[in-house]
C-alpha positions as a printed Julia matrix, in Angstrom:
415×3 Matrix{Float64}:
  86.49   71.61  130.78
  90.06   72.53  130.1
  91.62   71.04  133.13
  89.3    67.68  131.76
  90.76   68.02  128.51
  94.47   68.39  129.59
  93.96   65.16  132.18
  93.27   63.08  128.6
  96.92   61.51  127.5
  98.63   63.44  124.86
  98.46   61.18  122.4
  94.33   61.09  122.44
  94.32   65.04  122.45
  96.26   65.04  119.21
  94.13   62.24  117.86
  90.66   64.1   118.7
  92.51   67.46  117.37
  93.19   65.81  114.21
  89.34   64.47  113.92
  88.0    68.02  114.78
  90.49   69.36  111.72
  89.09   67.36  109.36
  85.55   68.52  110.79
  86.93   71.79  111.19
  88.18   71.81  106.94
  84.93   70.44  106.25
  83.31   73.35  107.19
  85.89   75.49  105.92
  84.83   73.94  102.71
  80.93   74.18  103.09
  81.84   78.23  103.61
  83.86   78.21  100.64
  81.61   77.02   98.32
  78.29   77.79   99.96
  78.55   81.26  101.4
  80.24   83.01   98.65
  78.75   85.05   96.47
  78.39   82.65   93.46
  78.32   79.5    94.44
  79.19   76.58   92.1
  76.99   73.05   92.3
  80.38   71.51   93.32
  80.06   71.35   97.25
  77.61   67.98   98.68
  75.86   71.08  100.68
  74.56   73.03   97.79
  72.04   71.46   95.38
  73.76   69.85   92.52
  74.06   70.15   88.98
  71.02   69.62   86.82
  72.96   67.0    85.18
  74.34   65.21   88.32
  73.3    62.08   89.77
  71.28   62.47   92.37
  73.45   63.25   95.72
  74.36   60.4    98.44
  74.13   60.73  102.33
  78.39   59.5   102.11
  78.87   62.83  100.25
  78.55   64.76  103.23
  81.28   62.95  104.71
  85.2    64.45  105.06
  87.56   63.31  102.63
  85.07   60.48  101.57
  82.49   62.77  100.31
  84.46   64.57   98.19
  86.23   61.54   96.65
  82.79   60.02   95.92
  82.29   62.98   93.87
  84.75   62.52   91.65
  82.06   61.0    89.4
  80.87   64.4    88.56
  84.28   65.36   87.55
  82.99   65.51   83.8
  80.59   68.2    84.87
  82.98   70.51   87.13
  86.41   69.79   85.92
  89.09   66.62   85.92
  90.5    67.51   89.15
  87.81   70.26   90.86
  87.57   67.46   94.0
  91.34   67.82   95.04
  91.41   71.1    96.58
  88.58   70.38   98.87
  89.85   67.34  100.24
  93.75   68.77  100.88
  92.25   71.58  102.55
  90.07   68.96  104.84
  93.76   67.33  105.19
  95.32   70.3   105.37
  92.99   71.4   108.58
  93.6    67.65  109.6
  97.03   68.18  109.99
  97.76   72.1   111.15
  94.77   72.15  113.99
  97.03   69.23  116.4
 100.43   70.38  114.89
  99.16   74.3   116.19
  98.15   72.65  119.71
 101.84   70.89  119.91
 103.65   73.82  119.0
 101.45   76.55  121.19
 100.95   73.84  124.23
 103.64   71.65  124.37
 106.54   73.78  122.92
 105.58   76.94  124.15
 105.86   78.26  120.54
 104.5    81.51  121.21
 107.39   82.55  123.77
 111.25   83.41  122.87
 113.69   80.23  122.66
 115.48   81.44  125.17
 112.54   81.26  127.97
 110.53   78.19  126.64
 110.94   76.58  130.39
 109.33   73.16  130.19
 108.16   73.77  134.1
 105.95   76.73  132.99
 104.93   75.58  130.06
 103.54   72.31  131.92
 101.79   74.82  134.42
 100.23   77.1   132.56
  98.54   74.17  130.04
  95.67   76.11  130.5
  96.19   79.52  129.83
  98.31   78.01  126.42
  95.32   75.97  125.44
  92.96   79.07  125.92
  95.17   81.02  123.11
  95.25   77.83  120.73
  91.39   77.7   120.93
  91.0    81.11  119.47
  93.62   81.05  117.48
  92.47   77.45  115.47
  88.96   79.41  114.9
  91.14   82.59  113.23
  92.68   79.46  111.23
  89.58   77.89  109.84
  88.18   81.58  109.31
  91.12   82.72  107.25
  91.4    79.46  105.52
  87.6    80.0   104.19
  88.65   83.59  103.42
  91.95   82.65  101.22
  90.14   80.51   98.56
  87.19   83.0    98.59
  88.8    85.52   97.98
  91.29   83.56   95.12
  87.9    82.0    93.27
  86.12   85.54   93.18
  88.54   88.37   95.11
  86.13   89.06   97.62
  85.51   88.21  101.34
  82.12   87.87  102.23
  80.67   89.32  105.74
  79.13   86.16  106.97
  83.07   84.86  107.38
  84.61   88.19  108.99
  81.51   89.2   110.88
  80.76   86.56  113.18
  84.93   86.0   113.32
  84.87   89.54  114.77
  81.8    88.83  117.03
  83.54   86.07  118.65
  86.85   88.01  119.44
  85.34   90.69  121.34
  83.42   87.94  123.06
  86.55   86.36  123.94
  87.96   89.82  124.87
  85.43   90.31  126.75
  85.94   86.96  129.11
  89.07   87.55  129.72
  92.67   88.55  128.32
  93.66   85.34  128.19
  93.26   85.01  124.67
  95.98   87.55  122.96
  99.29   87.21  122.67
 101.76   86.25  125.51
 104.78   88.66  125.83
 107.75   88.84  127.89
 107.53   91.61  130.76
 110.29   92.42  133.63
 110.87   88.34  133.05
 107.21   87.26  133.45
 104.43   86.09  130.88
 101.47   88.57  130.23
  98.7    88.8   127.18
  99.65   91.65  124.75
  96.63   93.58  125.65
  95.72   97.15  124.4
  99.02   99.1   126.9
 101.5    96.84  125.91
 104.63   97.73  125.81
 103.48  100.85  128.37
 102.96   99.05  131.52
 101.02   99.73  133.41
  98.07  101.01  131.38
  96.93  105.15  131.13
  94.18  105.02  133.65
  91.89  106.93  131.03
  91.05  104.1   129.14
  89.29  102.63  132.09
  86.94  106.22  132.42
  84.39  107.72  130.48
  87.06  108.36  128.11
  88.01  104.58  127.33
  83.93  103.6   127.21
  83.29  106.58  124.49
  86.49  105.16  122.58
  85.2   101.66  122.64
  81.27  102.41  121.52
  83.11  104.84  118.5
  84.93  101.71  116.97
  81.82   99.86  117.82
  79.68  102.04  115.95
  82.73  102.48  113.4
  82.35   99.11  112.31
  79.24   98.69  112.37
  79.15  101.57  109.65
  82.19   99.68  107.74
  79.75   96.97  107.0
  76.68   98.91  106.08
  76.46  101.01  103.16
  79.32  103.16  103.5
  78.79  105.53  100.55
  78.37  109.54  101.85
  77.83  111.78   99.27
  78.62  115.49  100.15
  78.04  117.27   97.25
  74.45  118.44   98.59
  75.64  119.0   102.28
  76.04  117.27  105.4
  72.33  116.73  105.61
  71.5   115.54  102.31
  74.2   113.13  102.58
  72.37  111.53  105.97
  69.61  111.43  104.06
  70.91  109.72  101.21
  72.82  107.84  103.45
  69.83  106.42  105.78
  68.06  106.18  102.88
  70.66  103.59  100.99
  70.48  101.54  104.38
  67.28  100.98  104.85
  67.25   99.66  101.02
  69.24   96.52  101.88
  66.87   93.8   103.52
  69.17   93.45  106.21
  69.04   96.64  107.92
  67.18   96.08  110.58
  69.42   93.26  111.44
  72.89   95.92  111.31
  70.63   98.12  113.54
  69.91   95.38  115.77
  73.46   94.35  116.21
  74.51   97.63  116.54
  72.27   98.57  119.33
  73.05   95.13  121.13
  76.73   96.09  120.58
  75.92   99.4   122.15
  74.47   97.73  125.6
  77.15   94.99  125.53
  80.01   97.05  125.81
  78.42   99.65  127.96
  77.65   96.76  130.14
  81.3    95.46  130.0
  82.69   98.62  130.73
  80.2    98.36  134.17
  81.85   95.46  135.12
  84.81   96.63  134.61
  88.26   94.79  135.29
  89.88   92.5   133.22
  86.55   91.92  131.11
  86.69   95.62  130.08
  90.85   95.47  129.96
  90.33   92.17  127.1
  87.52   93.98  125.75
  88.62   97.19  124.82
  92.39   95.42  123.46
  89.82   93.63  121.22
  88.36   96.6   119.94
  91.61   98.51  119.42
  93.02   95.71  117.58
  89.77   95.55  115.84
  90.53   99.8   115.09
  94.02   99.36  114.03
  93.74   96.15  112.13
  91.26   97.71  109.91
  91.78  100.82  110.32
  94.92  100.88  108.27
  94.09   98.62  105.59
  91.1   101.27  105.28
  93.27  103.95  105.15
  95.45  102.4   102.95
  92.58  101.37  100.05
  91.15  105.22  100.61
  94.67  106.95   99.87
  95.67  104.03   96.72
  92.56  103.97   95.07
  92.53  108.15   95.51
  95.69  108.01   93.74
  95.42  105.16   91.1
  91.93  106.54   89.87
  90.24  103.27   90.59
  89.74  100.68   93.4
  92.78   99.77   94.49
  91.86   96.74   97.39
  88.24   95.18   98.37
  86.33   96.06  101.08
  86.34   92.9   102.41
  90.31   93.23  103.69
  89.24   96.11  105.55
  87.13   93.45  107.55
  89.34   90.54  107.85
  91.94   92.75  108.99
  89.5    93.98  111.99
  88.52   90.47  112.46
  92.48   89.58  112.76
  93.35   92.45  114.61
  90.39   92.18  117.68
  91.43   88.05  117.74
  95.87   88.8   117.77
  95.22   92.81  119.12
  96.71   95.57  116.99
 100.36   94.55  118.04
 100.64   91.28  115.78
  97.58   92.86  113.39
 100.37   95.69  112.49
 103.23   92.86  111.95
 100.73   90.82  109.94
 100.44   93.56  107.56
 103.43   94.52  107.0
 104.69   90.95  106.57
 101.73   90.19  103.83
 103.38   91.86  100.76
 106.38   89.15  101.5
 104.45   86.66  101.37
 102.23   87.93   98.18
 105.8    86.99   96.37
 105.52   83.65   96.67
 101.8    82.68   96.43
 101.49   85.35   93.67
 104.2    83.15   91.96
 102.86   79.85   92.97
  98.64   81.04   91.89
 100.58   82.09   87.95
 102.54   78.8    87.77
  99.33   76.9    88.58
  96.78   79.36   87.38
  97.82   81.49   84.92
  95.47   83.99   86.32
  97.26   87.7    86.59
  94.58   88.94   89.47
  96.02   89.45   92.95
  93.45   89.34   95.72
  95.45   90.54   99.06
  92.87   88.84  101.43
  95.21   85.54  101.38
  98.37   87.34  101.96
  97.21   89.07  105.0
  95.75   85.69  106.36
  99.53   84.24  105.52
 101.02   87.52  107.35
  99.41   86.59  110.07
 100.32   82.72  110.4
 103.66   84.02  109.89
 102.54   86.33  113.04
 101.6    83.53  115.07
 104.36   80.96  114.54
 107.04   83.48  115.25
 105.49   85.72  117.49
 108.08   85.14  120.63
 110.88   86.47  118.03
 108.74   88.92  115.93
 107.23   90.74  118.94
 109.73   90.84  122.54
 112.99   91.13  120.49
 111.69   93.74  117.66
 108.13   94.71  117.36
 108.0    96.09  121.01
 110.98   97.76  120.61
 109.94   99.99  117.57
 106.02  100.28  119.73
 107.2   101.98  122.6
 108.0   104.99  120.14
 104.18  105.97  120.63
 102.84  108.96  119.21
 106.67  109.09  116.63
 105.37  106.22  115.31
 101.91  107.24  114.87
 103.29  110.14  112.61
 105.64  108.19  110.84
 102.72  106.18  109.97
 101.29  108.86  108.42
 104.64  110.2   106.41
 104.35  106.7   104.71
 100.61  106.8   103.88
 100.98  110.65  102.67
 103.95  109.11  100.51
 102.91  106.24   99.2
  99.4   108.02   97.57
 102.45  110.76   95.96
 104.17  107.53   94.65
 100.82  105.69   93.08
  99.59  108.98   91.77
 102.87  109.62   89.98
 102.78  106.11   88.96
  99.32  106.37   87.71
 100.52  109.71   85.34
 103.53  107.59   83.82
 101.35  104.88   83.08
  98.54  107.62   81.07
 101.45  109.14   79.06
 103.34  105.87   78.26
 100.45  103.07   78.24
């Protein structure tokens, strides 16, 4: 299918790109306003307001939909049809201008080795990458203006996101990041920049790894809350019992156990299936893993909840689609971009609440477009410190809780 799809002139790719992005922001738009968790009678896909004329079959259509409902403009707000239809534009645009620069530019590599010869022979292994990384787009993109309209990111965008990664991971590396090694191209898998990988991972050792994080997410979307001050035992108890409460239980328990056998199986097969895999699933670790850390340790030391659960999970979906390489760069390039969209959401808003969901999701666009500089001529660099790195990590979390809790005690005596 790919080699059919690179055979079709250029100019017809980027015309059928730019039809799928308005397809592609259409759906974007039927998650935003039908999967959240209060959803508004604005979108054609939800039922309308008891006051609204009845709905057409042309509302369902991109762009022309949602300017057709500008008649109900009286019921949701002079100008509530807008931001659907430049996101559907938006998407429009950004899916065939992502293709250009990943495909035809070679985007993702350094300036200095964008060689037009290898670019033109590896249009397959580029368009593999751009494929997963438009479906991050359209993911995080649903995410943002969640998580702006009600500061929360609902499972039913991050969960399947993460289900596809590890399927992709578990294809084939093709799909992460390409880096620059000894002068050749190769995915930014779980052992870069230690080439070649610890020979561990690929034992026992690597398949107990991979079902933990399995089973640790898994857990991360369940009912998380373990309450110790009965014991260990009680607080199974009290745990299973809080599970099997929600109607969906069975379903977690389902996945999980299907999780279980799928990567068990994966591992069987080993090679590069089990190599994509378990990169997936230690992006997924890392990705979410810190933002975790991060909202246990601030909200610890603020006295309250300092970030949503739902960042925990897009970060995990981001990390196990980009690995834990460009997951770690995303984050720490999100609170630049929180600067100006913080700025740009007051100007246009007025509204003081700062959901970190869309800054992460910016982070890692940020990620993507500069990934050749970001990653082989300073990310790498600072990665191949290992385990110095893992406790400087640490030294920032431990200070950072020290500097919120101190923060917190000002704010008591003086506020």
């Amino acid at each position: 299918m790919i080699d059919a799809w690179i055979s079709v002139p250029i100019g017809a790719r980027m015309a059928t790109l730019a039809m799928l992005g308005l397809v592609a922001g259409a759906f974007a738009n039927y998650l935003i306003y039908s999967w959240c968790y209060f959803p508004r009678p604005i979108s054609p896909h939800v039922p309308p307001h008891p006051d609204a004329r009845p709905r057409r079959a042309s509302d369902r259509i991109p762009l022309v939909g949602w300017w057709g409902l500008r008649r109900e403009s009286v019921l949701h707000g002079r100008f509530f049809w807008i931001r659907p239809i430049l996101i559907e534009l938006g998407l429009a645009v950004a899916i065939p201008a992502l293709y250009w620069y990943e495909t035809q530019v070679g985007g993702l590599l350094p300036e200095a080795v964008r060689d037009p010869a290898w670019i033109v022979a590896n249009q397959a292994y580029l368009t593999r990458i751009f494929v997963i990384h438009a479906i991050l787009v359209v993911l995080m993109t649903a995410a943002t203006f969640i998580d702006f309209d009600e500061q929360t990111i609902p499972d039913i965008i991050t969960v399947p996101g993460t289900i596809i990664a590890l399927t992709s991971g578990a294809i084939s590396t093709w799909g992460f990041m390409p880096a620059i090694v000894d002068g050749g191209v190769t995915p930014t898998t779980f052992n870069l920049p230690w080439i070649p990988p610890d020979p561990k991972w690929f034992t026992s050792t690597g398949l107990v790894t991979g079902l933990a994080i399995w089973s640790g997410w898994c857990f991360a979307i369940a009912d998380r809350r373990v309450i110790l001050r009965k014991g260990w035992s009680k607080a199974i108890e009290f745990f299973c019992a809080g599970l099997v409460r929600r109607p969906e239980w069975k379903l977690l328990a389902g996945m999980w156990i299907l999780g279980f056998v799928a990567v068990s199986s994966v591992y069987a097969i080993g090679g590069q299936h089990w190599h994509g895999l378990f990169s997936s699933l230690v992006g997924l670790a890392v990705g979410g893993g810190i933002v975790w850390v991060i909202r246990i340790v601030a909200s610890q030391a603020m006295g309250m909840e300092a970030m949503g659960f739902g960042d925990v999970t897009l970060m995990a979906m981001i990390g196990a689609v980009i690995g834990y390489q460009a997951a770690i760069a995303a984050f720490f390039l999100s609170p630049i971009t929180a600067i100006a969209i913080v700025l740009v959401q007051w100007i246009i808003t007025r509204d003081h609440r700062v959901p970190f969901g869309p800054y992460l999701c910016a982070g890692t666009l940020i990620v993507i477009l500069a990934w050749g500089t970001i990653y082989n001529q300073f990310l790498a660099q600072y990665l191949i410190l290992g385990q110095f790195l893992i406790w400087m990590f640490a030294a920032m979390f431990v200070l950072m809780g020290v500097f919120l809790y101190v923060w917190r005690l000002i704010k008591m005596r003086l506020f």
